[in-house]
Short mmCIF file of C-alpha atoms in Angstrom, two decimals:
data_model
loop_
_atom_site.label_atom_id
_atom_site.label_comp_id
_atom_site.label_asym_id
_atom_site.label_seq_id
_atom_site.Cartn_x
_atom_site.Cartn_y
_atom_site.Cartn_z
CA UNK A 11 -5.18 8.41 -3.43
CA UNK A 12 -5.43 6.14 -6.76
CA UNK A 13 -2.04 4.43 -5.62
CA UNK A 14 -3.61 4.16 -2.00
CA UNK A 15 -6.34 2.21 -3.49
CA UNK A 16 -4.46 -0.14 -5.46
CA UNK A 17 -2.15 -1.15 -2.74
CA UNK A 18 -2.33 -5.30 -1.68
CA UNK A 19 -2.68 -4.18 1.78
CA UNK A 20 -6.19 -2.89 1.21
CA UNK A 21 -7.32 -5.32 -0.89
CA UNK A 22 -8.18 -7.39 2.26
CA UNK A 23 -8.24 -10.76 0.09
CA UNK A 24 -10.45 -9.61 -2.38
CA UNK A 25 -9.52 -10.63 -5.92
CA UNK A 26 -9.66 -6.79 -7.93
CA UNK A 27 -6.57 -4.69 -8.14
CA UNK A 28 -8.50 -1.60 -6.76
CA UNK A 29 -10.02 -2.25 -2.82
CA UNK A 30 -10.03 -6.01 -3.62
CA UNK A 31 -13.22 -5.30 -5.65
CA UNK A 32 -12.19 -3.51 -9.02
CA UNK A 33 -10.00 -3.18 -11.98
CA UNK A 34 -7.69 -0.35 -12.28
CA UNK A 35 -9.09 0.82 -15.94
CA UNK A 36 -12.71 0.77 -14.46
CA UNK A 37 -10.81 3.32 -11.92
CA UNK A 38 -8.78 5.24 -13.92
CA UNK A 39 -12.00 5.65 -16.25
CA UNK A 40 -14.51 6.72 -13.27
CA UNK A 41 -11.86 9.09 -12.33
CA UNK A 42 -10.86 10.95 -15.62
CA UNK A 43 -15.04 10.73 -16.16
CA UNK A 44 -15.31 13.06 -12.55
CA UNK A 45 -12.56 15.04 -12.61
CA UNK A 46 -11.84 15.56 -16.20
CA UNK A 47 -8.26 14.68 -15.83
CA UNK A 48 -6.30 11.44 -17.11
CA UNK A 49 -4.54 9.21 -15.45
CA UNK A 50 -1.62 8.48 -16.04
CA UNK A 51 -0.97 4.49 -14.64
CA UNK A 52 3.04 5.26 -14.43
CA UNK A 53 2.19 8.24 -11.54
CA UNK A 54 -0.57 5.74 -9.98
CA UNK A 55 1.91 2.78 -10.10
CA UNK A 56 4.77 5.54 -8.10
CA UNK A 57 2.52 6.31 -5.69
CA UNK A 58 1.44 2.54 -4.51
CA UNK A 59 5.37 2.26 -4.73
CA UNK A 60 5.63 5.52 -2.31
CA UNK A 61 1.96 4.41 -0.42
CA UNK A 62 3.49 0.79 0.63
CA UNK A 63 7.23 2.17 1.57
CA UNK A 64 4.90 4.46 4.01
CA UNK A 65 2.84 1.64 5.10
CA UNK A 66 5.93 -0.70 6.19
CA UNK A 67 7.65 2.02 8.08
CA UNK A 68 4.37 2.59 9.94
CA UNK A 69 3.70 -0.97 10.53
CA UNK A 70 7.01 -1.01 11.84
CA UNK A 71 7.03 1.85 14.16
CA UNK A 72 3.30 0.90 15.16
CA UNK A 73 4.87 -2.84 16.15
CA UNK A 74 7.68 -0.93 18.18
CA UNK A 75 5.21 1.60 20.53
CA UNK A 76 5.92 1.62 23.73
CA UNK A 77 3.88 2.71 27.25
CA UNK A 78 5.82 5.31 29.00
CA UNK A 79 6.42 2.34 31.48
CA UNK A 80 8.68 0.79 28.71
CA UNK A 81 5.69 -1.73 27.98
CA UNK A 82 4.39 -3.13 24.96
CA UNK A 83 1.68 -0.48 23.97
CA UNK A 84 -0.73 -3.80 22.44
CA UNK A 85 -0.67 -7.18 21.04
CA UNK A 86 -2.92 -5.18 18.31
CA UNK A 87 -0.01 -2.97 17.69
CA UNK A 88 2.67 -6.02 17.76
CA UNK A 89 0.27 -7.63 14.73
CA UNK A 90 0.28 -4.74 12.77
CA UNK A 91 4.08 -4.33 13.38
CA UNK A 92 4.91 -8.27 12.05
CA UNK A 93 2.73 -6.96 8.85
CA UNK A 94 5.62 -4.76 7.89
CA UNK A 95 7.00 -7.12 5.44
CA UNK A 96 3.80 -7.45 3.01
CA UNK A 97 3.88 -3.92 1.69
CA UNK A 98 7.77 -3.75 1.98
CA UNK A 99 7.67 -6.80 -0.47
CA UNK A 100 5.25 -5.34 -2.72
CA UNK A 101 7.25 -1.97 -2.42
CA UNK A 102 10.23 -4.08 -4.05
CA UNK A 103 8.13 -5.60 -6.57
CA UNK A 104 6.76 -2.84 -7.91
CA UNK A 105 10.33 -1.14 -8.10
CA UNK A 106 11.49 -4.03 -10.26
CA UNK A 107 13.87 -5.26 -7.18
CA UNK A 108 11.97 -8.17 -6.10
CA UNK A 109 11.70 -11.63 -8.30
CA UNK A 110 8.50 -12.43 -9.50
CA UNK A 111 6.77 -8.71 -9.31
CA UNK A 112 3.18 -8.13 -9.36
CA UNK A 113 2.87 -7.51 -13.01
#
């Protein structure tokens, strides 16, 4: 869920790592205060790795639906498809793959 949070998808523009609104060690330090556990930022930073592979695929099989008439389920559904390639980039970047990662 941490790596969920932290993903540029959900940041909706905002200018914090965490929801567009926060910074990860305010996170991480509301967290280990609740739970009693620590973070650790190299499991976070896998799972926004993992959390924006998963987003592009769904983007991408959202953007492909189909009516049972062969249709185009949406133009909604088309948007969120073309969106595919945000997370998929940011997938890369985090990774190391991409030039110019996030951090």
């Amino acid at each position: 869920d941490l790596g969920v949070l932290c993903m540029r998808s959900w940041r909706f523009g905002g200018a914090g790592e965490v929801g567009g609104f926060g910074a990860r060690e305010d996170l991480y330090a509301a967290y280990e205060a609740a739970s009693g556990q620590r973070v650790d930022p190299k499991r976070v930073r896998f799972w926004e790795a993992f959390s924006n592979l998963k987003w592009a695929i769904a983007c991408a099989r959202r953007g492909s639906a189909l009516r049972a008439d062969g249709r185009q389920a949406s133009l909604e559904l088309s948007a969120v498809g073309r969106r595919m390639e945000e997370p998929l980039w940011d997938f890369f970047a985090l990774i190391g793959a991409a030039p110019g990662g996030l951090r």
